[in-house]
Short mmCIF file of C-alpha atoms and ligand atoms in Angstrom, two decimals:
data_model
loop_
_atom_site.label_atom_id
_atom_site.label_comp_id
_atom_site.label_asym_id
_atom_site.label_seq_id
_atom_site.Cartn_x
_atom_site.Cartn_y
_atom_site.Cartn_z
CA MET U 573 12.50 27.08 -15.20
CA SER U 574 11.75 23.97 -13.24
CA GLU U 575 14.57 22.83 -12.38
CA LYS U 576 15.61 18.63 -11.55
CA ILE U 577 15.52 17.28 -8.23
CA TYR U 578 17.61 13.87 -7.63
CA ILE U 579 16.18 11.69 -5.74
CA PHE U 580 18.51 9.55 -3.53
CA ASP U 581 16.45 6.53 -1.86
CA THR U 582 18.13 5.49 0.83
CA THR U 583 15.00 2.73 1.94
CA LEU U 584 17.73 -0.43 1.66
CA ARG U 585 19.89 1.40 4.29
CA ASP U 586 18.45 4.37 7.04
CA GLY U 587 15.07 2.64 6.03
CA GLU U 588 16.06 -0.95 6.47
CA GLN U 589 18.58 -0.27 9.63
CA SER U 590 14.93 0.89 11.53
CA PRO U 591 13.16 -1.54 13.94
CA GLY U 592 11.81 -4.52 12.38
CA CYS U 593 12.63 -3.18 8.92
CA SER U 594 15.48 -5.70 7.90
CA MET U 595 15.57 -7.74 4.88
CA ASN U 596 17.64 -10.32 3.48
CA LEU U 597 19.86 -10.07 0.29
CA GLN U 598 16.91 -11.80 -2.42
CA GLU U 599 14.54 -9.25 -0.74
CA LYS U 600 16.76 -6.21 -0.85
CA LEU U 601 17.36 -7.51 -4.67
CA LYS U 602 14.09 -7.34 -5.05
CA MET U 603 13.40 -4.00 -3.82
CA ALA U 604 16.15 -2.53 -5.55
CA ARG U 605 14.98 -3.89 -8.71
CA GLN U 606 11.54 -1.81 -8.19
CA LEU U 607 13.64 1.41 -7.11
CA GLU U 608 14.82 0.88 -10.56
CA ARG U 609 11.68 1.05 -12.17
CA LEU U 610 10.41 3.80 -10.25
CA ASN U 611 13.65 5.49 -11.82
CA VAL U 612 15.15 6.85 -8.22
CA ASP U 613 18.26 8.45 -9.44
CA ILE U 614 20.47 7.09 -6.63
CA ILE U 615 19.99 3.88 -4.42
CA GLU U 616 21.60 4.02 -1.07
CA ALA U 617 22.36 0.19 -0.79
CA GLY U 618 23.59 -0.34 2.17
CA PHE U 619 26.32 -0.01 5.04
CA PRO U 620 28.73 -2.55 3.59
CA ILE U 621 31.13 -3.03 7.08
CA ALA U 622 28.01 -2.89 9.21
CA SER U 623 27.55 -7.09 8.55
CA GLN U 624 28.35 -9.59 5.75
CA GLY U 625 24.63 -9.72 4.79
CA ASP U 626 24.86 -5.74 3.94
CA PHE U 627 28.00 -6.10 2.12
CA GLU U 628 26.48 -8.94 0.30
CA ALA U 629 23.56 -7.17 -0.84
CA VAL U 630 25.45 -3.83 -1.56
CA GLN U 631 27.95 -5.90 -4.08
CA ALA U 632 24.85 -8.05 -5.50
CA ILE U 633 22.61 -4.76 -6.37
CA ALA U 634 25.86 -2.94 -7.83
CA GLY U 635 26.64 -5.83 -9.78
CA GLU U 636 22.67 -6.15 -11.13
CA VAL U 637 21.17 -2.99 -11.34
CA ARG U 638 22.83 -0.79 -13.80
CA GLU U 639 20.61 2.29 -14.47
CA PRO U 640 20.59 4.27 -11.13
CA THR U 641 23.81 5.58 -9.05
CA ILE U 642 24.46 2.88 -6.28
CA ALA U 643 25.66 4.10 -2.80
CA GLY U 644 27.28 2.47 -0.14
CA LEU U 645 27.48 4.25 3.18
CA CYS U 646 30.57 4.19 5.30
CA ARG U 647 32.15 6.25 8.40
CA ALA U 648 35.23 8.23 7.84
CA ASN U 649 37.91 6.31 8.23
CA ARG U 650 39.86 3.96 6.05
CA MET U 651 38.34 0.87 6.96
CA ASP U 652 35.13 1.20 6.41
CA ILE U 653 35.62 3.50 3.13
CA GLU U 654 37.80 0.52 1.35
CA ARG U 655 35.26 -2.30 2.36
CA ALA U 656 32.27 -0.12 0.66
CA TRP U 657 34.62 0.43 -2.35
CA GLU U 658 34.91 -3.21 -2.42
CA ALA U 659 31.20 -3.59 -2.28
CA LEU U 660 30.32 -1.20 -5.11
CA ARG U 661 33.30 -1.30 -7.29
CA GLU U 662 31.25 -3.58 -9.85
CA ALA U 663 28.11 -0.85 -9.78
CA TYR U 664 27.88 1.07 -13.68
CA ARG U 665 27.80 4.41 -11.44
CA PRO U 666 28.97 3.77 -7.97
CA ARG U 667 29.17 6.31 -4.81
CA ILE U 668 30.93 6.24 -1.85
CA HIS U 669 28.71 8.09 0.97
CA THR U 670 31.02 9.03 4.02
CA PHE U 671 30.12 10.64 7.06
CA ILE U 672 31.10 11.76 10.25
CA ALA U 673 28.98 13.78 13.24
CA THR U 674 30.03 17.34 13.82
CA SER U 675 27.83 18.61 16.47
CA ASP U 676 29.34 18.97 20.20
CA ILE U 677 26.70 16.52 21.41
CA HIS U 678 28.23 14.14 19.21
CA LEU U 679 31.51 14.72 19.34
CA LYS U 680 31.48 14.74 23.26
CA HIS U 681 29.29 11.70 24.04
CA LYS U 682 29.99 9.35 21.07
CA LEU U 683 33.07 10.03 19.13
CA ARG U 684 35.09 11.71 22.07
CA ARG U 685 37.49 13.68 19.61
CA SER U 686 37.97 17.37 19.18
CA ARG U 687 36.27 19.15 16.64
CA SER U 688 39.83 19.47 14.98
CA GLU U 689 40.24 15.85 15.01
CA VAL U 690 36.85 15.32 13.46
CA LEU U 691 38.10 18.29 10.09
CA GLU U 692 41.08 16.28 9.92
CA ALA U 693 39.24 12.92 9.95
CA SER U 694 36.65 14.30 7.28
CA VAL U 695 39.04 15.54 4.66
CA GLU U 696 41.28 12.10 5.15
CA ALA U 697 37.78 10.29 4.26
CA VAL U 698 36.75 12.30 1.17
CA LYS U 699 40.77 12.16 -0.23
CA ILE U 700 40.32 8.44 0.30
CA ALA U 701 37.26 8.05 -1.30
CA ARG U 702 37.99 10.50 -4.11
CA ASP U 703 41.25 8.50 -5.09
CA LEU U 704 39.03 5.12 -5.16
CA CYS U 705 35.85 6.59 -7.01
CA GLU U 706 34.71 10.02 -8.85
CA ASP U 707 31.39 10.36 -7.11
CA VAL U 708 31.79 11.30 -3.35
CA GLU U 709 29.19 11.93 -1.09
CA PHE U 710 29.49 13.52 2.49
CA SER U 711 27.30 13.96 5.21
CA ALA U 712 27.88 15.97 8.73
CA GLU U 713 25.82 14.14 11.02
CA ASP U 714 23.57 15.81 13.21
CA ALA U 715 24.59 18.92 11.01
CA THR U 716 21.36 20.83 12.58
CA ARG U 717 22.40 20.83 15.98
CA SER U 718 26.31 21.63 14.75
CA ASP U 719 28.00 25.12 15.54
CA ILE U 720 27.56 26.96 12.46
CA ASP U 721 31.09 28.20 11.69
CA TYR U 722 32.11 24.95 12.32
CA LEU U 723 29.95 23.09 9.84
CA VAL U 724 31.32 25.94 7.54
CA GLU U 725 34.59 24.80 7.72
CA VAL U 726 34.13 21.38 7.72
CA PHE U 727 32.02 21.29 4.23
CA ASP U 728 34.56 23.97 2.78
CA ALA U 729 37.23 21.72 3.83
CA VAL U 730 35.36 18.65 2.23
CA LEU U 731 34.49 20.29 -0.92
CA GLU U 732 38.64 21.29 -1.37
CA ALA U 733 39.34 17.78 -0.77
CA GLY U 734 36.55 16.51 -3.79
CA ALA U 735 33.42 15.88 -2.22
CA THR U 736 30.87 16.03 -4.95
CA THR U 737 27.95 16.18 -3.01
CA VAL U 738 27.35 17.66 1.02
CA ASN U 739 24.73 16.04 2.88
CA ILE U 740 23.47 18.42 5.44
CA PRO U 741 21.05 15.91 7.81
CA ASP U 742 18.76 16.72 10.37
CA THR U 743 19.29 13.65 11.61
CA VAL U 744 17.34 13.71 14.97
CA GLY U 745 14.25 15.63 13.19
CA TYR U 746 15.04 18.73 15.57
CA SER U 747 14.23 21.45 12.92
CA VAL U 748 11.60 23.50 11.47
CA PRO U 749 11.15 24.38 8.32
CA GLY U 750 11.87 28.19 8.71
CA GLU U 751 15.06 27.25 10.53
CA TYR U 752 16.29 24.76 8.38
CA GLY U 753 16.13 26.77 5.48
CA ALA U 754 17.98 29.35 6.79
CA LEU U 755 20.70 26.77 7.59
CA ILE U 756 20.95 25.72 4.02
CA GLN U 757 20.83 29.18 2.75
CA MET U 758 23.76 30.74 4.69
CA LEU U 759 25.71 27.47 3.97
CA ARG U 760 24.96 28.21 0.15
CA SER U 761 26.71 32.16 0.97
CA ARG U 762 29.42 31.03 2.80
CA LEU U 763 30.95 28.01 1.30
CA SER U 764 33.57 28.92 -1.06
CA HIS U 765 34.10 25.70 -3.12
CA HIS U 766 30.39 24.98 -4.23
CA GLU U 767 30.14 25.71 -7.58
CA HIS U 768 30.00 22.17 -9.15
CA ALA U 769 28.57 20.51 -5.82
CA ILE U 770 24.69 19.21 -4.83
CA PHE U 771 23.31 20.37 -2.01
CA SER U 772 21.51 17.46 -0.70
CA THR U 773 18.97 17.38 2.55
CA HIS U 774 18.23 14.38 4.49
CA CYS U 775 15.49 15.00 6.93
CA HIS U 776 14.12 12.30 9.76
CA ASN U 777 10.32 12.79 10.99
CA ASP U 778 11.03 13.04 14.90
CA LEU U 779 8.25 15.95 14.71
CA GLY U 780 6.27 15.04 11.89
CA LEU U 781 8.49 17.62 10.03
CA ALA U 782 10.48 15.51 7.47
CA VAL U 783 8.39 16.24 4.35
CA ALA U 784 8.08 20.12 5.06
CA ASN U 785 12.03 20.33 6.00
CA THR U 786 12.80 18.99 2.69
CA LEU U 787 10.53 21.30 0.25
CA THR U 788 11.96 24.11 2.75
CA ALA U 789 15.56 23.04 1.53
CA LEU U 790 14.62 22.43 -1.78
CA GLU U 791 13.51 26.28 -2.02
CA ARG U 792 17.03 27.39 -0.72
CA GLY U 793 19.05 25.44 -3.17
CA CYS U 794 19.08 21.93 -2.07
CA ARG U 795 18.70 19.54 -5.38
CA GLN U 796 19.32 15.90 -3.78
CA VAL U 797 16.52 14.50 -1.46
CA GLU U 798 17.23 11.63 0.60
CA CYS U 799 14.02 9.70 1.41
CA THR U 800 12.59 6.32 2.09
CA ILE U 801 9.59 4.39 0.56
CA ASN U 802 6.75 5.05 3.02
CA GLY U 803 8.93 7.12 5.17
CA ILE U 804 10.40 4.21 6.71
CA GLY U 805 13.76 4.69 8.68
CA GLU U 806 15.28 5.45 12.26
CA ARG U 807 12.59 6.26 15.32
CA ALA U 808 9.69 8.39 13.63
CA GLY U 809 11.53 7.33 10.00
CA ASN U 810 12.92 9.56 6.75
CA ALA U 811 10.91 12.03 4.88
CA SER U 812 8.63 10.07 2.42
CA LEU U 813 9.52 9.77 -0.90
CA GLU U 814 6.12 9.24 -2.19
CA GLU U 815 5.12 12.33 -0.75
CA ILE U 816 7.98 14.45 -1.77
CA VAL U 817 7.63 13.16 -5.44
CA MET U 818 3.93 13.78 -5.43
CA MET U 819 3.92 17.42 -4.08
CA LEU U 820 6.26 18.16 -6.59
CA ARG U 821 4.34 16.63 -9.45
CA THR U 822 1.07 18.52 -8.12
CA ARG U 823 1.87 21.62 -7.42
CA GLY U 824 4.49 22.28 -9.76
CA SER U 825 2.84 25.79 -10.55
CA ILE U 826 3.95 27.16 -7.89
CA LEU U 827 7.26 24.67 -6.87
CA PRO U 828 9.49 25.11 -10.20
CA PHE U 829 11.09 21.57 -9.55
CA TYR U 830 10.74 17.87 -11.04
CA THR U 831 11.94 14.63 -10.49
CA ASP U 832 12.43 11.56 -12.96
CA ILE U 833 10.23 9.46 -10.85
CA VAL U 834 7.75 7.26 -12.48
CA SER U 835 5.14 8.03 -10.14
CA GLU U 836 2.91 4.89 -10.90
CA GLU U 837 5.43 2.64 -9.91
CA LEU U 838 4.70 4.44 -6.11
CA TYR U 839 1.66 2.38 -5.16
CA ALA U 840 4.08 -0.80 -5.88
CA ALA U 841 6.87 0.08 -4.21
CA SER U 842 4.66 1.09 -1.29
CA ARG U 843 3.24 -2.57 -1.28
CA MET U 844 6.55 -4.20 -1.88
CA VAL U 845 8.06 -2.39 1.70
CA VAL U 846 4.74 -3.28 3.24
CA ASN U 847 5.14 -7.13 2.08
CA LEU U 848 8.83 -7.48 2.77
CA THR U 849 9.29 -6.03 6.10
CA GLY U 850 5.85 -6.38 7.47
CA SER U 851 5.61 -2.77 8.59
CA PHE U 852 2.49 -1.63 7.88
CA VAL U 853 1.09 1.80 6.26
CA GLN U 854 -1.44 3.82 8.38
CA ALA U 855 -4.56 4.06 6.72
CA ASN U 856 -4.61 7.66 6.53
CA LYS U 857 -0.88 7.87 4.60
CA ALA U 858 -0.86 10.41 2.12
CA ILE U 859 0.03 8.74 -1.27
CA VAL U 860 -0.03 5.46 0.01
CA GLY U 861 -2.49 4.96 2.69
CA LYS U 862 -5.49 2.34 2.31
CA ASN U 863 -8.22 5.69 2.72
CA ALA U 864 -5.96 7.65 0.66
CA PHE U 865 -7.87 7.85 -2.39
CA ALA U 866 -10.97 6.79 -0.43
CA HIS U 867 -14.27 8.75 0.27
CA GLU U 868 -17.33 7.31 2.73
CA ALA U 869 -18.85 10.77 3.53
CA GLY U 870 -22.45 11.08 1.31
CA ILE U 871 -21.75 14.74 0.02
CA HIS U 872 -18.22 13.71 -0.87
CA GLN U 873 -19.30 10.84 -2.64
CA ASP U 874 -21.75 12.92 -4.05
CA GLY U 875 -18.92 15.44 -5.42
CA MET U 876 -16.68 12.24 -7.16
CA LEU U 877 -19.54 10.92 -8.60
CA LYS U 878 -20.28 14.01 -10.73
CA ASN U 879 -16.24 15.32 -10.69
CA ALA U 880 -13.28 13.48 -9.31
CA GLN U 881 -11.31 17.00 -8.75
CA THR U 882 -13.81 18.22 -6.38
CA TYR U 883 -12.38 15.90 -3.39
CA GLU U 884 -9.14 14.32 -5.41
CA ILE U 885 -5.99 16.92 -5.86
CA MET U 886 -4.31 14.07 -7.99
CA THR U 887 -5.37 10.86 -9.60
CA PRO U 888 -5.37 7.41 -8.25
CA GLN U 889 -3.92 6.54 -11.74
CA SER U 890 -0.96 9.01 -11.01
CA VAL U 891 0.21 6.87 -8.08
CA GLY U 892 -0.31 3.60 -9.78
CA LEU U 893 -4.05 2.66 -8.24
CA LYS U 894 -6.79 1.67 -10.32
CA SER U 895 -9.12 4.00 -9.42
CA SER U 896 -10.89 6.12 -6.13
CA SER U 897 -12.98 3.95 -3.78
CA LEU U 898 -16.50 4.81 -2.48
CA VAL U 899 -16.60 3.09 0.33
CA LEU U 900 -19.77 2.36 1.32
CA GLY U 901 -20.74 2.70 5.20
CA LYS U 902 -23.39 4.43 7.06
CA HIS U 903 -22.14 7.93 5.85
CA SER U 904 -22.79 7.20 2.38
CA GLY U 905 -25.43 8.60 0.19
CA ARG U 906 -28.28 7.10 -2.22
CA HIS U 907 -26.02 8.38 -5.08
CA ALA U 908 -23.21 6.34 -4.12
CA LEU U 909 -25.73 3.37 -3.44
CA LEU U 910 -27.07 3.37 -6.85
CA ARG U 911 -23.52 3.82 -8.40
CA LYS U 912 -22.17 0.73 -6.46
CA TYR U 913 -25.34 -1.13 -7.60
CA GLN U 914 -24.68 -0.06 -11.47
CA ASP U 915 -20.96 -1.28 -10.95
CA LEU U 916 -22.40 -4.52 -9.69
CA GLY U 917 -24.36 -4.65 -12.48
CA TYR U 918 -28.11 -4.19 -11.10
CA GLU U 919 -29.98 -1.25 -12.64
CA LEU U 920 -32.29 -0.39 -9.63
CA SER U 921 -35.49 1.58 -10.36
CA PRO U 922 -36.07 4.24 -8.04
CA ASN U 923 -38.71 2.23 -5.76
CA GLU U 924 -35.54 0.15 -5.68
CA LEU U 925 -33.26 2.08 -4.67
CA HIS U 926 -35.64 3.35 -2.44
CA ARG U 927 -36.18 0.01 -0.58
CA ALA U 928 -32.43 -1.10 -1.00
CA TYR U 929 -31.30 2.13 0.54
CA PHE U 930 -33.48 1.24 3.85
CA PHE U 931 -31.53 -2.01 3.90
CA PHE U 932 -28.55 -0.15 3.18
CA THR U 933 -28.71 2.01 6.27
CA LYS U 934 -30.17 -0.66 8.56
CA LEU U 935 -27.32 -2.73 7.91
CA ALA U 936 -24.54 -0.12 8.15
CA ASP U 937 -25.16 0.98 11.49
CA GLN U 938 -24.57 -2.84 12.55
CA LYS U 939 -21.34 -3.13 10.30
CA LYS U 940 -18.21 -0.68 9.75
CA GLU U 941 -17.66 -1.70 6.30
CA ILE U 942 -20.24 -2.92 3.73
CA PHE U 943 -19.11 -5.60 1.11
CA ASP U 944 -20.24 -6.60 -2.34
CA GLU U 945 -21.52 -9.47 -1.15
CA ASP U 946 -23.42 -7.89 1.60
CA LEU U 947 -24.92 -5.53 -0.80
CA ILE U 948 -26.04 -8.49 -2.82
CA THR U 949 -27.53 -10.49 -0.39
CA ILE U 950 -29.71 -7.03 0.04
CA ILE U 951 -31.10 -7.40 -3.42
CA GLN U 952 -31.67 -11.11 -3.66
CA ASP U 953 -33.53 -10.95 0.01
CA GLY U 954 -35.90 -8.32 -0.71
CA ILE U 955 -35.39 -6.24 -3.63
CA LYS U 956 -35.56 -7.97 -6.85
CA THR U 957 -37.52 -11.01 -7.72
CA ILE U 958 -34.91 -13.82 -8.30
CA PRO U 959 -36.60 -16.40 -11.04
CA ASP U 960 -36.75 -20.22 -9.66
CA THR U 961 -34.75 -21.51 -12.47
CA TYR U 962 -35.57 -25.00 -10.26
CA LYS U 963 -38.58 -25.93 -8.34
CA LEU U 964 -38.94 -28.65 -5.84
CA LYS U 965 -41.78 -31.39 -6.94
CA TYR U 966 -40.63 -34.36 -4.90
CA VAL U 967 -38.22 -35.28 -1.95
CA HIS U 968 -37.91 -38.20 0.17
CA ALA U 969 -35.09 -38.74 2.67
CA GLN U 970 -34.33 -41.40 5.00
CA GLY U 971 -31.61 -41.89 7.75
CA GLY U 972 -31.41 -43.26 11.46
CA ASN U 973 -28.42 -44.37 13.45
CA GLN U 974 -28.48 -47.88 11.84
CA GLN U 975 -28.39 -46.69 8.32
CA LEU U 976 -26.74 -44.79 5.56
CA ALA U 977 -29.40 -42.04 5.06
CA SER U 978 -30.33 -41.05 1.41
CA ALA U 979 -32.23 -39.13 -0.26
CA VAL U 980 -34.67 -38.73 -3.44
CA VAL U 981 -35.34 -35.79 -5.04
CA GLN U 982 -37.14 -34.47 -8.12
CA LEU U 983 -36.99 -31.08 -9.91
CA GLN U 984 -38.37 -29.32 -12.46
CA GLN U 985 -37.09 -26.92 -14.68
CA GLY U 986 -39.09 -24.98 -17.18
CA ASP U 987 -40.82 -28.15 -18.84
CA ASP U 988 -38.25 -30.47 -17.90
CA GLU U 989 -37.96 -32.99 -15.03
CA PHE U 990 -34.91 -33.88 -13.02
CA VAL U 991 -34.35 -37.02 -10.96
CA ALA U 992 -31.34 -38.05 -8.62
CA THR U 993 -30.59 -40.31 -5.68
CA ALA U 994 -27.65 -39.39 -3.38
CA HIS U 995 -26.16 -40.79 0.26
CA GLY U 996 -25.11 -38.29 2.58
CA ASP U 997 -23.78 -38.07 6.07
CA GLY U 998 -27.87 -37.27 7.41
CA PRO U 999 -31.10 -36.93 5.41
CA ILE U 1000 -30.18 -32.71 4.92
CA ASP U 1001 -26.71 -33.67 3.63
CA ALA U 1002 -28.23 -36.59 0.95
CA ILE U 1003 -30.72 -34.13 -0.34
CA TYR U 1004 -28.33 -31.14 -1.10
CA LYS U 1005 -26.20 -33.76 -2.72
CA ALA U 1006 -29.19 -34.73 -4.69
CA ILE U 1007 -29.90 -31.21 -5.70
CA ASP U 1008 -26.50 -30.48 -6.77
CA ARG U 1009 -26.32 -33.45 -8.97
CA ILE U 1010 -29.26 -32.41 -10.60
CA THR U 1011 -28.10 -28.23 -11.02
CA GLY U 1012 -24.51 -29.29 -11.71
CA ILE U 1013 -22.91 -26.75 -9.23
CA THR U 1014 -21.88 -27.86 -6.01
CA GLY U 1015 -22.54 -25.53 -2.89
CA ARG U 1016 -20.68 -25.85 0.23
CA LEU U 1017 -23.17 -25.45 3.55
CA LEU U 1018 -21.95 -22.66 5.95
CA ASP U 1019 -24.76 -22.43 8.23
CA TYR U 1020 -27.96 -24.83 8.91
CA ASN U 1021 -30.83 -23.03 10.84
CA VAL U 1022 -34.33 -24.39 11.68
CA SER U 1023 -36.91 -22.84 13.93
CA ALA U 1024 -40.76 -22.52 14.59
CA VAL U 1025 -42.65 -19.79 13.49
CA SER U 1026 -45.67 -20.89 15.12
CA ARG U 1027 -46.76 -23.24 18.27
CA GLY U 1028 -47.93 -26.48 18.31
CA LYS U 1029 -47.44 -29.99 17.22
CA ASP U 1030 -47.66 -28.71 13.60
CA ALA U 1031 -45.65 -26.03 14.13
CA LEU U 1032 -44.21 -24.12 10.68
CA GLY U 1033 -40.64 -24.55 10.69
CA GLU U 1034 -38.45 -22.31 9.12
CA VAL U 1035 -35.05 -23.29 7.70
CA PHE U 1036 -32.27 -20.40 7.00
CA VAL U 1037 -29.26 -21.61 5.31
CA ARG U 1038 -25.68 -19.70 4.19
CA THR U 1039 -24.15 -21.40 1.23
CA ARG U 1040 -21.27 -20.63 -0.89
CA PHE U 1041 -21.48 -21.27 -4.55
CA GLY U 1042 -18.04 -20.46 -6.51
CA GLY U 1043 -16.74 -18.18 -3.89
CA ILE U 1044 -19.78 -16.12 -3.28
CA GLY U 1045 -22.06 -16.01 -0.72
CA TYR U 1046 -25.98 -16.78 -0.73
CA THR U 1047 -28.31 -17.16 1.72
CA GLY U 1048 -31.85 -19.23 1.13
CA LYS U 1049 -34.57 -19.40 3.52
CA ALA U 1050 -38.02 -21.49 2.98
CA ALA U 1051 -40.90 -22.63 5.74
CA SER U 1052 -42.74 -25.23 5.66
CA VAL U 1053 -45.15 -27.83 8.48
CA ASP U 1054 -42.44 -30.76 6.99
CA VAL U 1055 -38.86 -29.87 7.82
CA ILE U 1056 -37.50 -32.27 5.53
CA ASP U 1057 -39.35 -30.00 2.70
CA ALA U 1058 -38.33 -26.65 4.10
CA SER U 1059 -34.73 -27.60 3.95
CA ALA U 1060 -34.73 -28.98 0.22
CA ARG U 1061 -36.62 -25.31 -0.67
CA ALA U 1062 -34.31 -23.49 1.41
CA TYR U 1063 -31.11 -24.71 -0.08
CA LEU U 1064 -32.78 -24.86 -3.64
CA ASN U 1065 -33.79 -20.80 -2.81
CA ALA U 1066 -29.71 -20.12 -2.56
CA VAL U 1067 -29.45 -22.14 -5.36
CA ASN U 1068 -32.13 -20.37 -7.70
CA LYS U 1069 -29.77 -17.08 -6.50
CA ALA U 1070 -26.33 -18.62 -7.27
CA LEU U 1071 -27.56 -19.91 -10.64
CA TYR U 1072 -29.25 -16.32 -11.51
CA GLU U 1073 -26.09 -14.13 -10.21
CA ALA U 1074 -23.91 -16.76 -12.18
CA GLY U 1075 -26.06 -16.25 -15.65
CA ARG U 1076 -26.18 -12.39 -14.94
CA LEU U 1077 -22.62 -12.35 -14.51
CA GLU U 1078 -22.00 -14.20 -18.01
CA ARG U 1079 -24.69 -11.70 -19.18
CA GLU U 1080 -22.63 -8.74 -18.18
CA ALA U 1081 -19.25 -9.68 -18.97
CA PRO U 1082 -18.91 -8.76 -22.81
CA ARG U 1083 -20.53 -5.04 -21.49
CA THR U 1084 -17.71 -4.67 -18.94
CA ALA U 1085 -14.93 -5.98 -21.27
CA SER U 1086 -15.51 -3.69 -24.06
CA ALA U 1087 -16.56 -0.86 -21.43
O1 LIG G 1130 20.51 10.92 9.76
C1 LIG G 1130 21.84 10.69 9.22
O2 LIG G 1130 22.40 11.52 9.77
C2 LIG G 1130 22.27 10.06 8.64
C3 LIG G 1130 23.30 9.94 7.82
C4 LIG G 1130 24.22 8.65 8.02
C5 LIG G 1130 23.78 10.68 6.51
O3 LIG G 1130 21.46 8.37 8.04
ZN1 LIG G 1131 19.16 9.45 8.60
#
């Protein structure tokens, strides 16, 4: 039968205390609310004696976030514990989490205390905490580098003193899975008072093994996992919550465990950590990285289009993403391109697809990623014939250094003709304003380029414009012996593309909405 694993989230304590990850009170509250939506079992909200800010954050979270247990960290001494309790006492389900190091390295160089002094302090701390709170966790910092007999002695004593959870941290991420699993198993077999206690795992990622060690600990009897969103934490970080949760969910058939996490909230939690701390997630990070559900290789995209299970072991929706993405780049194939065009609302004939693919591969050689706008430009510039909604009948513009530039434009739309005049910062600007007046859509000119395409005084001039209408970019070009005429028609070319696209989107809208 599947057993429940308690998720102890320490993003706001171990995560927040790592370089560049600090958050203020409002940010911590916001994060705690998201952790509640995620349905974590325990939120370690901070280390109340560490600072006034930490104290207030733990107190605020304890007062507001009611569903999960709220834990506060404290060293193994009365002052720390009482301060933690002061911050936690309003919590609906408070937990005091007290810790002390047990390895000789820490005892000798950091604490400068003997083993018996640390043993005594541990027991004393748990007793003080238990007098205040029913739920007390004890952590033996640097457990994985501690003398095993001594560790047994300390854990036995704190369990007897009333600790309800015992945590076995791999504080410096030094363990490898077999070794860590053996330690957990040995502790469970040698400790005498643990029938009702929960064993907890807390792994750091210095050797990239935090999640692997955590999994082994579960297999050997731990039922609480300490972890953080995006794996943030001291140095190389802590075990990543989303990886553990999705591992248990995805491999449930061979891992007889479950969590109560609402996995659909994982992506939102991950983005929130990034937004609040500015600590970015690498693109290839499991579960929440930008590429975790993105496919570029042609063979993969082809497989994905036939059946997503070919290359995805979990659905993007299960972690809170809308869909997988087929990233168009130089490794993409025709199938993916065709699908992308269909998604954009274009049905291409085999011949059109053939030509579009030719331009696409040329562009993909120059650009790392191809965006929707690039694809639209490929279509509009060479593949599909865009109807001329408006045709230029007449243009006249004048300017000069002593007079305000002005233009008169006459356009034809079907059987109708329209005339407009405008002033502008130069004759070209005046022409474009006059055109906007007739069409009723206002464009922004981003680039204007004129070049001669033949020789001599009567050379054919080609005008190329880059414009933006309603947030979408359109190019336009036209050639003429008269540069004023070419300029007007180049802009009109872009306008006609924008009008065609707007009409197409409008025609597509009901279809997309009901799909
Ligand atoms: O890594 C560690 O040992 C800790 C303890 C305080 C639990 O964070
Ligand atoms: Zn830690």
